[in-house]
Tab-separated table of N, CA and C in Angstrom:
chain	number	residue	atom	x	y	z
A	1	MET	N	0.837	-1.181	0.000
A	1	MET	CA	0.000	0.000	0.000
A	1	MET	C	0.881	1.243	0.000
A	2	ASN	N	0.384	2.267	-0.628
A	2	ASN	CA	1.111	3.529	-0.627
A	2	ASN	C	0.994	4.198	0.734
A	3	VAL	N	2.102	4.707	1.216
A	3	VAL	CA	2.161	5.393	2.506
A	3	VAL	C	2.131	6.891	2.240
A	4	GLU	N	1.444	7.643	3.091
A	4	GLU	CA	1.414	9.103	2.950
A	4	GLU	C	2.814	9.675	3.163
A	5	ILE	N	3.158	10.671	2.374
A	5	ILE	CA	4.471	11.305	2.440
A	5	ILE	C	4.289	12.817	2.542
A	6	ASP	N	5.082	13.443	3.397
A	6	ASP	CA	5.139	14.904	3.494
A	6	ASP	C	6.582	15.277	3.824
A	7	ILE	N	7.292	15.781	2.809
A	7	ILE	CA	8.704	16.122	3.011
A	7	ILE	C	8.888	17.624	3.242
A	8	SER	N	7.802	18.335	3.531
A	8	SER	CA	7.869	19.800	3.626
A	8	SER	C	8.796	20.297	4.731
A	9	ASN	N	9.114	19.464	5.707
A	9	ASN	CA	10.035	19.855	6.775
A	9	ASN	C	11.256	18.948	6.851
A	10	VAL	N	11.591	18.297	5.719
A	10	VAL	CA	12.693	17.346	5.691
A	10	VAL	C	13.838	17.911	4.853
A	11	THR	N	15.032	17.897	5.412
A	11	THR	CA	16.249	18.242	4.674
A	11	THR	C	17.263	17.142	4.935
A	12	LEU	N	17.834	16.609	3.853
A	12	LEU	CA	18.819	15.547	3.937
A	12	LEU	C	20.142	16.064	3.388
A	13	HIS	N	21.239	15.631	3.982
A	13	HIS	CA	22.563	16.052	3.533
A	13	HIS	C	23.409	14.831	3.198
A	14	THR	N	24.177	14.938	2.128
A	14	THR	CA	25.173	13.933	1.778
A	14	THR	C	26.515	14.662	1.729
A	15	ASP	N	27.544	13.979	1.309
A	15	ASP	CA	28.857	14.629	1.210
A	15	ASP	C	28.835	15.842	0.286
A	16	ARG	N	28.062	15.751	-0.814
A	16	ARG	CA	28.076	16.825	-1.811
A	16	ARG	C	26.745	17.518	-2.023
A	17	LEU	N	25.677	16.956	-1.501
A	17	LEU	CA	24.333	17.423	-1.851
A	17	LEU	C	23.502	17.796	-0.640
A	18	THR	N	22.517	18.649	-0.898
A	18	THR	CA	21.432	18.902	0.043
A	18	THR	C	20.142	18.566	-0.688
A	19	LEU	N	19.320	17.744	-0.064
A	19	LEU	CA	17.997	17.420	-0.596
A	19	LEU	C	16.993	18.093	0.316
A	20	ARG	N	16.132	18.910	-0.269
A	20	ARG	CA	15.241	19.742	0.527
A	20	ARG	C	13.970	20.022	-0.253
A	21	PRO	N	12.958	20.564	0.434
A	21	PRO	CA	11.748	20.956	-0.284
A	21	PRO	C	12.053	22.084	-1.282
A	22	TRP	N	11.270	22.131	-2.335
A	22	TRP	CA	11.397	23.190	-3.334
A	22	TRP	C	10.912	24.520	-2.781
A	23	LYS	N	11.477	25.619	-3.312
A	23	LYS	CA	11.067	26.982	-2.982
A	23	LYS	C	10.840	27.737	-4.290
A	24	LEU	N	9.998	28.767	-4.250
A	24	LEU	CA	9.754	29.565	-5.446
A	24	LEU	C	11.042	30.172	-6.002
A	25	GLU	N	11.993	30.432	-5.113
A	25	GLU	CA	13.283	31.006	-5.536
A	25	GLU	C	14.104	30.047	-6.408
A	26	ASP	N	13.683	28.791	-6.520
A	26	ASP	CA	14.399	27.794	-7.321
A	26	ASP	C	13.988	27.817	-8.794
A	27	LEU	N	13.072	28.698	-9.148
A	27	LEU	CA	12.493	28.679	-10.492
A	27	LEU	C	13.541	28.761	-11.598
A	28	ALA	N	14.482	29.686	-11.522
A	28	ALA	CA	15.470	29.844	-12.600
A	28	ALA	C	16.314	28.575	-12.759
A	29	ASP	N	16.760	27.990	-11.654
A	29	ASP	CA	17.552	26.757	-11.724
A	29	ASP	C	16.718	25.626	-12.333
A	30	PHE	N	15.468	25.518	-11.913
A	30	PHE	CA	14.583	24.463	-12.410
A	30	PHE	C	14.394	24.596	-13.915
A	31	TYR	N	14.032	25.782	-14.363
A	31	TYR	CA	13.807	25.998	-15.795
A	31	TYR	C	15.084	25.731	-16.592
A	32	GLU	N	16.223	26.099	-16.023
A	32	GLU	CA	17.502	25.925	-16.724
A	32	GLU	C	17.725	24.475	-17.136
A	33	TYR	N	17.447	23.524	-16.235
A	33	TYR	CA	17.679	22.127	-16.625
A	33	TYR	C	16.450	21.464	-17.233
A	34	ALA	N	15.247	21.893	-16.847
A	34	ALA	CA	14.029	21.245	-17.338
A	34	ALA	C	13.698	21.628	-18.774
A	35	SER	N	14.311	22.680	-19.279
A	35	SER	CA	14.052	23.123	-20.653
A	35	SER	C	15.045	22.531	-21.658
A	36	VAL	N	16.001	21.754	-21.185
A	36	VAL	CA	17.048	21.196	-22.045
A	36	VAL	C	16.553	19.908	-22.706
A	37	ASP	N	16.718	19.837	-24.006
A	37	ASP	CA	16.336	18.643	-24.751
A	37	ASP	C	17.144	17.444	-24.244
A	38	GLY	N	16.459	16.317	-24.049
A	38	GLY	CA	17.124	15.090	-23.633
A	38	GLY	C	17.063	14.816	-22.142
A	39	VAL	N	16.653	15.801	-21.348
A	39	VAL	CA	16.588	15.602	-19.894
A	39	VAL	C	15.250	14.966	-19.511
A	40	GLY	N	14.167	15.641	-19.760
A	40	GLY	CA	12.846	15.153	-19.379
A	40	GLY	C	12.438	13.892	-20.098
A	41	GLN	N	12.864	13.752	-21.344
A	41	GLN	CA	12.475	12.578	-22.118
A	41	GLN	C	12.923	11.284	-21.446
A	42	MET	N	14.015	11.351	-20.684
A	42	MET	CA	14.501	10.163	-19.972
A	42	MET	C	13.506	9.726	-18.892
A	43	ALA	N	12.644	10.662	-18.470
A	43	ALA	CA	11.664	10.361	-17.423
A	43	ALA	C	10.225	10.384	-17.965
A	44	GLY	N	10.064	10.609	-19.264
A	44	GLY	CA	8.728	10.542	-19.863
A	44	GLY	C	8.024	11.866	-20.051
A	45	TRP	N	8.741	12.986	-19.887
A	45	TRP	CA	8.108	14.289	-20.125
A	45	TRP	C	8.957	15.112	-21.092
A	46	THR	N	8.290	16.052	-21.753
A	46	THR	CA	8.955	16.880	-22.753
A	46	THR	C	9.619	18.083	-22.091
A	47	PRO	N	10.642	18.649	-22.752
A	47	PRO	CA	11.292	19.833	-22.185
A	47	PRO	C	10.276	20.954	-21.952
A	48	HIS	N	10.473	21.705	-20.876
A	48	HIS	CA	9.583	22.825	-20.588
A	48	HIS	C	9.724	23.869	-21.684
A	49	LYS	N	8.583	24.333	-22.197
A	49	LYS	CA	8.619	25.267	-23.328
A	49	LYS	C	8.847	26.708	-22.905
A	50	ASP	N	8.510	27.034	-21.652
A	50	ASP	CA	8.758	28.390	-21.160
A	50	ASP	C	8.798	28.371	-19.635
A	51	ILE	N	9.204	29.484	-19.070
A	51	ILE	CA	9.373	29.558	-17.610
A	51	ILE	C	8.041	29.438	-16.880
A	52	GLU	N	6.948	29.796	-17.535
A	52	GLU	CA	5.631	29.668	-16.894
A	52	GLU	C	5.256	28.203	-16.690
A	53	GLU	N	5.625	27.351	-17.630
A	53	GLU	CA	5.394	25.917	-17.443
A	53	GLU	C	6.190	25.412	-16.242
A	54	SER	N	7.443	25.846	-16.145
A	54	SER	CA	8.270	25.458	-14.998
A	54	SER	C	7.680	25.996	-13.696
A	55	ARG	N	7.164	27.215	-13.727
A	55	ARG	CA	6.571	27.811	-12.527
A	55	ARG	C	5.376	26.979	-12.038
A	56	ALA	N	4.523	26.544	-12.958
A	56	ALA	CA	3.345	25.750	-12.585
A	56	ALA	C	3.760	24.406	-11.985
A	57	ILE	N	4.759	23.769	-12.567
A	57	ILE	CA	5.223	22.476	-12.047
A	57	ILE	C	5.931	22.663	-10.712
A	58	LEU	N	6.713	23.719	-10.591
A	58	LEU	CA	7.377	24.021	-9.320
A	58	LEU	C	6.334	24.226	-8.217
A	59	GLN	N	5.272	24.952	-8.522
A	59	GLN	CA	4.218	25.158	-7.523
A	59	GLN	C	3.576	23.827	-7.129
A	60	MET	N	3.410	22.935	-8.108
A	60	MET	CA	2.876	21.605	-7.810
A	60	MET	C	3.820	20.852	-6.863
A	61	PHE	N	5.142	20.919	-7.134
A	61	PHE	CA	6.116	20.277	-6.245
A	61	PHE	C	5.957	20.797	-4.815
A	62	ILE	N	5.817	22.101	-4.681
A	62	ILE	CA	5.685	22.714	-3.354
A	62	ILE	C	4.385	22.262	-2.687
A	63	ASP	N	3.294	22.308	-3.431
A	63	ASP	CA	1.979	21.965	-2.875
A	63	ASP	C	1.849	20.494	-2.508
A	64	GLU	N	2.410	19.607	-3.335
A	64	GLU	CA	2.248	18.167	-3.105
A	64	GLU	C	3.163	17.616	-2.019
A	65	LYS	N	4.244	18.316	-1.682
A	65	LYS	CA	5.114	17.984	-0.548
A	65	LYS	C	5.705	16.578	-0.619
A	66	LYS	N	6.106	16.168	-1.837
A	66	LYS	CA	6.668	14.830	-1.976
A	66	LYS	C	7.883	14.783	-2.909
A	67	THR	N	8.367	15.960	-3.329
A	67	THR	CA	9.495	16.010	-4.256
A	67	THR	C	10.625	16.844	-3.671
A	68	PHE	N	11.798	16.235	-3.605
A	68	PHE	CA	12.988	16.938	-3.125
A	68	PHE	C	13.653	17.709	-4.257
A	69	ALA	N	14.135	18.899	-3.953
A	69	ALA	CA	15.069	19.604	-4.825
A	69	ALA	C	16.452	19.072	-4.488
A	70	ILE	N	17.256	18.811	-5.510
A	70	ILE	CA	18.629	18.346	-5.301
A	70	ILE	C	19.541	19.546	-5.522
A	71	GLU	N	20.204	19.957	-4.455
A	71	GLU	CA	21.056	21.147	-4.494
A	71	GLU	C	22.528	20.746	-4.416
A	72	TYR	N	23.320	21.340	-5.303
A	72	TYR	CA	24.753	21.073	-5.368
A	72	TYR	C	25.476	22.423	-5.464
A	73	ASN	N	26.329	22.715	-4.506
A	73	ASN	CA	27.043	23.998	-4.477
A	73	ASN	C	26.099	25.197	-4.610
A	74	GLY	N	24.959	25.137	-3.905
A	74	GLY	CA	24.019	26.256	-3.883
A	74	GLY	C	23.099	26.357	-5.082
A	75	LYS	N	23.157	25.402	-6.005
A	75	LYS	CA	22.336	25.426	-7.223
A	75	LYS	C	21.474	24.167	-7.261
A	76	VAL	N	20.196	24.326	-7.628
A	76	VAL	CA	19.323	23.172	-7.787
A	76	VAL	C	19.612	22.554	-9.151
A	77	ILE	N	19.957	21.259	-9.137
A	77	ILE	CA	20.373	20.569	-10.358
A	77	ILE	C	19.477	19.381	-10.710
A	78	GLY	N	18.446	19.144	-9.907
A	78	GLY	CA	17.581	18.012	-10.202
A	78	GLY	C	16.480	17.875	-9.174
A	79	SER	N	15.677	16.837	-9.376
A	79	SER	CA	14.580	16.565	-8.450
A	79	SER	C	14.490	15.070	-8.196
A	80	LEU	N	13.943	14.748	-7.033
A	80	LEU	CA	13.747	13.359	-6.651
A	80	LEU	C	12.390	13.265	-5.950
A	81	GLY	N	11.439	12.648	-6.650
A	81	GLY	CA	10.079	12.549	-6.134
A	81	GLY	C	9.824	11.215	-5.463
A	82	VAL	N	9.059	11.253	-4.383
A	82	VAL	CA	8.630	10.053	-3.668
A	82	VAL	C	7.162	9.855	-4.051
A	83	GLU	N	6.978	9.174	-5.165
A	83	GLU	CA	5.673	9.066	-5.813
A	83	GLU	C	4.874	7.872	-5.301
A	84	GLU	N	3.583	7.896	-5.584
A	84	GLU	CA	2.761	6.719	-5.332
A	84	GLU	C	3.085	5.686	-6.408
A	85	TYR	N	3.274	4.437	-5.994
A	85	TYR	CA	3.474	3.383	-6.981
A	85	TYR	C	2.102	2.905	-7.460
A	86	HIS	N	2.084	2.242	-8.621
A	86	HIS	CA	0.828	1.753	-9.197
A	86	HIS	C	0.466	0.428	-8.531
A	87	GLU	N	-0.441	0.504	-7.571
A	87	GLU	CA	-0.788	-0.682	-6.782
A	87	GLU	C	-1.354	-1.805	-7.642
A	88	LYS	N	-2.070	-1.472	-8.730
A	88	LYS	CA	-2.652	-2.506	-9.592
A	88	LYS	C	-1.590	-3.313	-10.320
A	89	GLU	N	-0.395	-2.717	-10.538
A	89	GLU	CA	0.686	-3.442	-11.197
A	89	GLU	C	1.414	-4.378	-10.243
A	90	LEU	N	1.263	-4.151	-8.940
A	90	LEU	CA	1.992	-4.940	-7.943
A	90	LEU	C	1.051	-5.463	-6.849
A	91	PRO	N	0.005	-6.194	-7.222
A	91	PRO	CA	-0.955	-6.662	-6.215
A	91	PRO	C	-0.342	-7.635	-5.213
A	92	GLU	N	0.745	-8.285	-5.597
A	92	GLU	CA	1.370	-9.282	-4.727
A	92	GLU	C	2.026	-8.669	-3.491
A	93	ILE	N	2.186	-7.343	-3.463
A	93	ILE	CA	2.789	-6.707	-2.278
A	93	ILE	C	1.854	-5.651	-1.671
A	94	HIS	N	0.556	-5.823	-1.893
A	94	HIS	CA	-0.423	-4.840	-1.414
A	94	HIS	C	-0.443	-4.693	0.103
A	95	ASP	N	0.022	-5.703	0.822
A	95	ASP	CA	-0.020	-5.645	2.289
A	95	ASP	C	1.246	-5.030	2.885
A	96	LYS	N	2.180	-4.608	2.038
A	96	LYS	CA	3.417	-3.980	2.512
A	96	LYS	C	3.376	-2.480	2.239
A	97	ARG	N	4.179	-1.741	3.004
A	97	ARG	CA	4.224	-0.274	2.914
A	97	ARG	C	5.294	0.156	1.915
A	98	GLY	N	4.889	0.947	0.900
A	98	GLY	CA	5.860	1.328	-0.114
A	98	GLY	C	5.563	2.634	-0.821
A	99	ARG	N	6.508	3.039	-1.660
A	99	ARG	CA	6.402	4.204	-2.541
A	99	ARG	C	7.314	3.949	-3.736
A	100	GLU	N	7.235	4.844	-4.715
A	100	GLU	CA	8.075	4.768	-5.908
A	100	GLU	C	8.925	6.030	-6.014
A	101	LEU	N	10.178	5.878	-6.400
A	101	LEU	CA	11.052	7.027	-6.619
A	101	LEU	C	11.081	7.371	-8.099
A	102	GLY	N	11.095	8.678	-8.378
A	102	GLY	CA	11.282	9.183	-9.728
A	102	GLY	C	12.282	10.315	-9.653
A	103	PHE	N	13.232	10.338	-10.577
A	103	PHE	CA	14.265	11.369	-10.466
A	103	PHE	C	14.721	11.859	-11.825
A	104	VAL	N	15.261	13.068	-11.811
A	104	VAL	CA	15.829	13.677	-13.013
A	104	VAL	C	16.981	14.578	-12.578
A	105	LEU	N	17.998	14.652	-13.438
A	105	LEU	CA	19.196	15.420	-13.123
A	105	LEU	C	19.600	16.255	-14.335
A	106	SER	N	20.044	17.464	-14.074
A	106	SER	CA	20.562	18.337	-15.127
A	106	SER	C	21.631	17.612	-15.935
A	107	LYS	N	21.569	17.764	-17.255
A	107	LYS	CA	22.540	17.124	-18.148
A	107	LYS	C	23.977	17.507	-17.793
A	108	ASP	N	24.160	18.716	-17.290
A	108	ASP	CA	25.500	19.197	-16.933
A	108	ASP	C	26.154	18.377	-15.819
A	109	TYR	N	25.357	17.583	-15.096
A	109	TYR	CA	25.872	16.853	-13.931
A	109	TYR	C	25.790	15.339	-14.097
A	110	TRP	N	25.456	14.879	-15.292
A	110	TRP	CA	25.410	13.440	-15.547
A	110	TRP	C	26.816	12.841	-15.402
A	111	GLY	N	26.875	11.605	-14.943
A	111	GLY	CA	28.125	10.860	-14.910
A	111	GLY	C	29.049	11.191	-13.746
A	112	LYS	N	28.562	11.903	-12.749
A	112	LYS	CA	29.395	12.292	-11.605
A	112	LYS	C	29.023	11.546	-10.320
A	113	GLY	N	28.076	10.599	-10.430
A	113	GLY	CA	27.658	9.839	-9.257
A	113	GLY	C	26.751	10.597	-8.308
A	114	LEU	N	26.211	11.722	-8.753
A	114	LEU	CA	25.372	12.537	-7.865
A	114	LEU	C	23.988	11.928	-7.632
A	115	MET	N	23.396	11.353	-8.674
A	115	MET	CA	22.050	10.800	-8.479
A	115	MET	C	22.074	9.595	-7.538
A	116	PRO	N	22.990	8.633	-7.692
A	116	PRO	CA	23.019	7.552	-6.698
A	116	PRO	C	23.237	8.074	-5.277
A	117	GLU	N	24.029	9.114	-5.126
A	117	GLU	CA	24.257	9.713	-3.809
A	117	GLU	C	22.946	10.254	-3.229
A	118	ALA	N	22.177	10.935	-4.073
A	118	ALA	CA	20.886	11.471	-3.629
A	118	ALA	C	19.898	10.357	-3.315
A	119	VAL	N	19.825	9.360	-4.188
A	119	VAL	CA	18.884	8.250	-3.998
A	119	VAL	C	19.208	7.486	-2.718
A	120	HIS	N	20.479	7.232	-2.445
A	120	HIS	CA	20.867	6.550	-1.203
A	120	HIS	C	20.341	7.301	0.023
A	121	ALA	N	20.466	8.618	0.020
A	121	ALA	CA	20.000	9.416	1.166
A	121	ALA	C	18.494	9.296	1.344
A	122	VAL	N	17.760	9.325	0.246
A	122	VAL	CA	16.300	9.220	0.331
A	122	VAL	C	15.879	7.816	0.736
A	123	ILE	N	16.562	6.798	0.237
A	123	ILE	CA	16.265	5.420	0.644
A	123	ILE	C	16.433	5.282	2.151
A	124	LYS	N	17.535	5.772	2.675
A	124	LYS	CA	17.782	5.690	4.113
A	124	LYS	C	16.661	6.388	4.893
A	125	TYR	N	16.284	7.574	4.467
A	125	TYR	CA	15.199	8.313	5.121
A	125	TYR	C	13.883	7.515	5.076
A	126	LEU	N	13.555	6.975	3.905
A	126	LEU	CA	12.274	6.276	3.762
A	126	LEU	C	12.219	4.992	4.569
A	127	PHE	N	13.310	4.265	4.647
A	127	PHE	CA	13.316	3.029	5.425
A	127	PHE	C	13.414	3.305	6.930
A	128	GLU	N	14.283	4.229	7.316
A	128	GLU	CA	14.528	4.457	8.745
A	128	GLU	C	13.530	5.409	9.402
A	129	ASN	N	13.094	6.427	8.705
A	129	ASN	CA	12.221	7.430	9.316
A	129	ASN	C	10.747	7.245	8.976
A	130	VAL	N	10.465	6.824	7.752
A	130	VAL	CA	9.071	6.654	7.328
A	130	VAL	C	8.594	5.226	7.597
A	131	GLY	N	9.516	4.278	7.613
A	131	GLY	CA	9.156	2.891	7.904
A	131	GLY	C	8.630	2.110	6.718
A	132	LEU	N	9.084	2.438	5.524
A	132	LEU	CA	8.647	1.679	4.353
A	132	LEU	C	9.224	0.276	4.377
A	133	ASP	N	8.501	-0.647	3.731
A	133	ASP	CA	8.971	-2.023	3.567
A	133	ASP	C	9.689	-2.200	2.236
A	134	PHE	N	9.293	-1.401	1.244
A	134	PHE	CA	9.893	-1.512	-0.085
A	134	PHE	C	9.797	-0.174	-0.807
A	135	ILE	N	10.651	-0.036	-1.810
A	135	ILE	CA	10.637	1.121	-2.696
A	135	ILE	C	10.778	0.571	-4.106
A	136	VAL	N	9.974	1.084	-5.028
A	136	VAL	CA	10.124	0.714	-6.426
A	136	VAL	C	10.661	1.916	-7.198
A	137	CYS	N	11.248	1.615	-8.331
A	137	CYS	CA	11.812	2.643	-9.186
A	137	CYS	C	11.751	2.090	-10.603
A	138	GLY	N	11.457	2.919	-11.567
A	138	GLY	CA	11.362	2.440	-12.939
A	138	GLY	C	12.331	3.135	-13.867
A	139	HIS	N	12.618	2.469	-14.974
A	139	HIS	CA	13.383	3.104	-16.048
A	139	HIS	C	12.964	2.481	-17.367
A	140	PHE	N	12.947	3.313	-18.414
A	140	PHE	CA	12.618	2.822	-19.732
A	140	PHE	C	13.689	1.837	-20.192
A	141	VAL	N	13.262	0.794	-20.896
A	141	VAL	CA	14.208	-0.136	-21.488
A	141	VAL	C	15.126	0.684	-22.401
A	142	GLY	N	16.414	0.528	-22.233
A	142	GLY	CA	17.376	1.279	-23.023
A	142	GLY	C	17.925	2.511	-22.331
A	143	ASN	N	17.335	2.915	-21.207
A	143	ASN	CA	17.860	4.056	-20.446
A	143	ASN	C	18.917	3.509	-19.479
A	144	CYS	N	20.105	3.330	-20.017
A	144	CYS	CA	21.192	2.698	-19.252
A	144	CYS	C	21.643	3.545	-18.066
A	145	GLN	N	21.545	4.888	-18.185
A	145	GLN	CA	21.974	5.755	-17.080
A	145	GLN	C	21.087	5.551	-15.851
A	146	SER	N	19.764	5.561	-16.053
A	146	SER	CA	18.863	5.339	-14.916
A	146	SER	C	18.996	3.928	-14.386
A	147	GLN	N	19.138	2.976	-15.281
A	147	GLN	CA	19.306	1.586	-14.847
A	147	GLN	C	20.537	1.466	-13.956
A	148	ARG	N	21.640	2.063	-14.386
A	148	ARG	CA	22.889	1.970	-13.616
A	148	ARG	C	22.760	2.665	-12.264
A	149	ALA	N	22.133	3.843	-12.245
A	149	ALA	CA	21.935	4.561	-10.973
A	149	ALA	C	21.116	3.714	-10.008
A	150	GLN	N	20.070	3.061	-10.519
A	150	GLN	CA	19.239	2.217	-9.666
A	150	GLN	C	20.021	1.006	-9.160
A	151	GLU	N	20.800	0.392	-10.036
A	151	GLU	CA	21.601	-0.767	-9.624
A	151	GLU	C	22.603	-0.383	-8.536
A	152	LYS	N	23.230	0.783	-8.671
A	152	LYS	CA	24.193	1.242	-7.664
A	152	LYS	C	23.531	1.401	-6.299
A	153	CYS	N	22.216	1.613	-6.292
A	153	CYS	CA	21.485	1.803	-5.036
A	153	CYS	C	20.850	0.513	-4.531
A	154	GLY	N	21.076	-0.587	-5.224
A	154	GLY	CA	20.593	-1.882	-4.756
A	154	GLY	C	19.283	-2.350	-5.355
A	155	PHE	N	18.669	-1.565	-6.254
A	155	PHE	CA	17.417	-1.979	-6.882
A	155	PHE	C	17.670	-3.146	-7.827
A	156	LYS	N	16.727	-4.089	-7.859
A	156	LYS	CA	16.794	-5.261	-8.736
A	156	LYS	C	15.573	-5.264	-9.646
A	157	HIS	N	15.791	-5.591	-10.936
A	157	HIS	CA	14.657	-5.690	-11.852
A	157	HIS	C	13.619	-6.647	-11.279
A	158	TYR	N	12.362	-6.239	-11.386
A	158	TYR	CA	11.276	-7.013	-10.781
A	158	TYR	C	10.214	-7.399	-11.807
A	159	LYS	N	9.802	-6.408	-12.623
A	159	LYS	CA	8.702	-6.662	-13.538
A	159	LYS	C	8.773	-5.691	-14.709
A	160	LEU	N	8.528	-6.195	-15.919
A	160	LEU	CA	8.466	-5.366	-17.109
A	160	LEU	C	7.019	-4.908	-17.309
A	161	VAL	N	6.811	-3.600	-17.432
A	161	VAL	CA	5.466	-3.042	-17.588
A	161	VAL	C	5.454	-2.057	-18.756
A	162	LYS	N	4.275	-1.626	-19.137
A	162	LYS	CA	4.098	-0.589	-20.160
A	162	LYS	C	3.830	0.727	-19.447
A	163	TYR	N	4.469	1.811	-19.927
A	163	TYR	CA	4.288	3.134	-19.350
A	163	TYR	C	3.901	4.088	-20.471
A	164	THR	N	2.864	4.880	-20.241
A	164	THR	CA	2.442	5.875	-21.213
A	164	THR	C	3.032	7.219	-20.824
A	165	THR	N	3.855	7.780	-21.715
A	165	THR	CA	4.515	9.057	-21.448
A	165	THR	C	3.526	10.211	-21.555
A	166	GLU	N	3.999	11.390	-21.157
A	166	GLU	CA	3.213	12.618	-21.243
A	166	GLU	C	2.701	12.863	-22.668
A	167	SER	N	3.484	12.446	-23.671
A	167	SER	CA	3.108	12.667	-25.075
A	167	SER	C	2.267	11.525	-25.640
A	168	GLY	N	1.935	10.527	-24.815
A	168	GLY	CA	1.095	9.424	-25.256
A	168	GLY	C	1.852	8.222	-25.811
A	169	GLU	N	3.172	8.292	-25.837
A	169	GLU	CA	3.981	7.176	-26.310
A	169	GLU	C	3.983	6.069	-25.244
A	170	ILE	N	3.835	4.821	-25.690
A	170	ILE	CA	3.863	3.684	-24.765
A	170	ILE	C	5.258	3.078	-24.823
A	171	LYS	N	5.904	2.999	-23.634
A	171	LYS	CA	7.292	2.519	-23.572
A	171	LYS	C	7.399	1.344	-22.604
A	172	ASP	N	8.204	0.365	-23.006
A	172	ASP	CA	8.523	-0.739	-22.104
A	172	ASP	C	9.370	-0.183	-20.966
A	173	THR	N	8.985	-0.541	-19.750
A	173	THR	CA	9.627	0.014	-18.558
A	173	THR	C	9.900	-1.094	-17.557
A	174	TRP	N	11.129	-1.095	-17.054
A	174	TRP	CA	11.470	-2.022	-15.973
A	174	TRP	C	11.105	-1.379	-14.645
A	175	LEU	N	10.302	-2.078	-13.857
A	175	LEU	CA	10.097	-1.709	-12.465
A	175	LEU	C	11.108	-2.508	-11.667
A	176	SER	N	11.865	-1.799	-10.878
A	176	SER	CA	12.854	-2.431	-10.008
A	176	SER	C	12.417	-2.220	-8.570
A	177	ILE	N	12.864	-3.089	-7.697
A	177	ILE	CA	12.408	-3.026	-6.305
A	177	ILE	C	13.607	-3.130	-5.358
A	178	LEU	N	13.444	-2.476	-4.225
A	178	LEU	CA	14.411	-2.567	-3.129
A	178	LEU	C	13.587	-2.777	-1.867
A	179	GLU	N	13.904	-3.837	-1.135
A	179	GLU	CA	13.175	-4.119	0.103
A	179	GLU	C	14.060	-3.845	1.304
A	180	ARG	N	13.394	-3.457	2.387
A	180	ARG	CA	14.129	-3.151	3.609
A	180	ARG	C	14.755	-4.414	4.163
């Protein structure tokens, strides 16, 4: 079952990163990476067409209280959401407490090990402070970067599913799982 999440008062620190709730002041940093071709498509959404689109999504992040801003050297470079998993796709674990992680990182910071560092911190928080039994995470077949980041964090492929992107494209997606 999905567990309620509210990260509005949660800040996590790693050696290089701060994971914290989003603020309106993050708009320029958010738009800077979310408008770049090739970033959002890895997670199923199209690049932001203007700053107003980024503003609306940023406000949603703030209101929903389930998405961390990933800050590196004072700049927001990505996001990590603690999403509801699709319970109908995983009926065999309906009696356990879980959530799904979704993440995106600025292209300028790919390949530096920052996303696994952020994911490890959130996993620790979710297992130790929230009391989850499992966490799922997905990646499109062929998205080797997300697959590798998930593997570095201990996720194991669990089930192949179909995912419909924001643009209506249906993509084969690996759901991976990590249990406490």
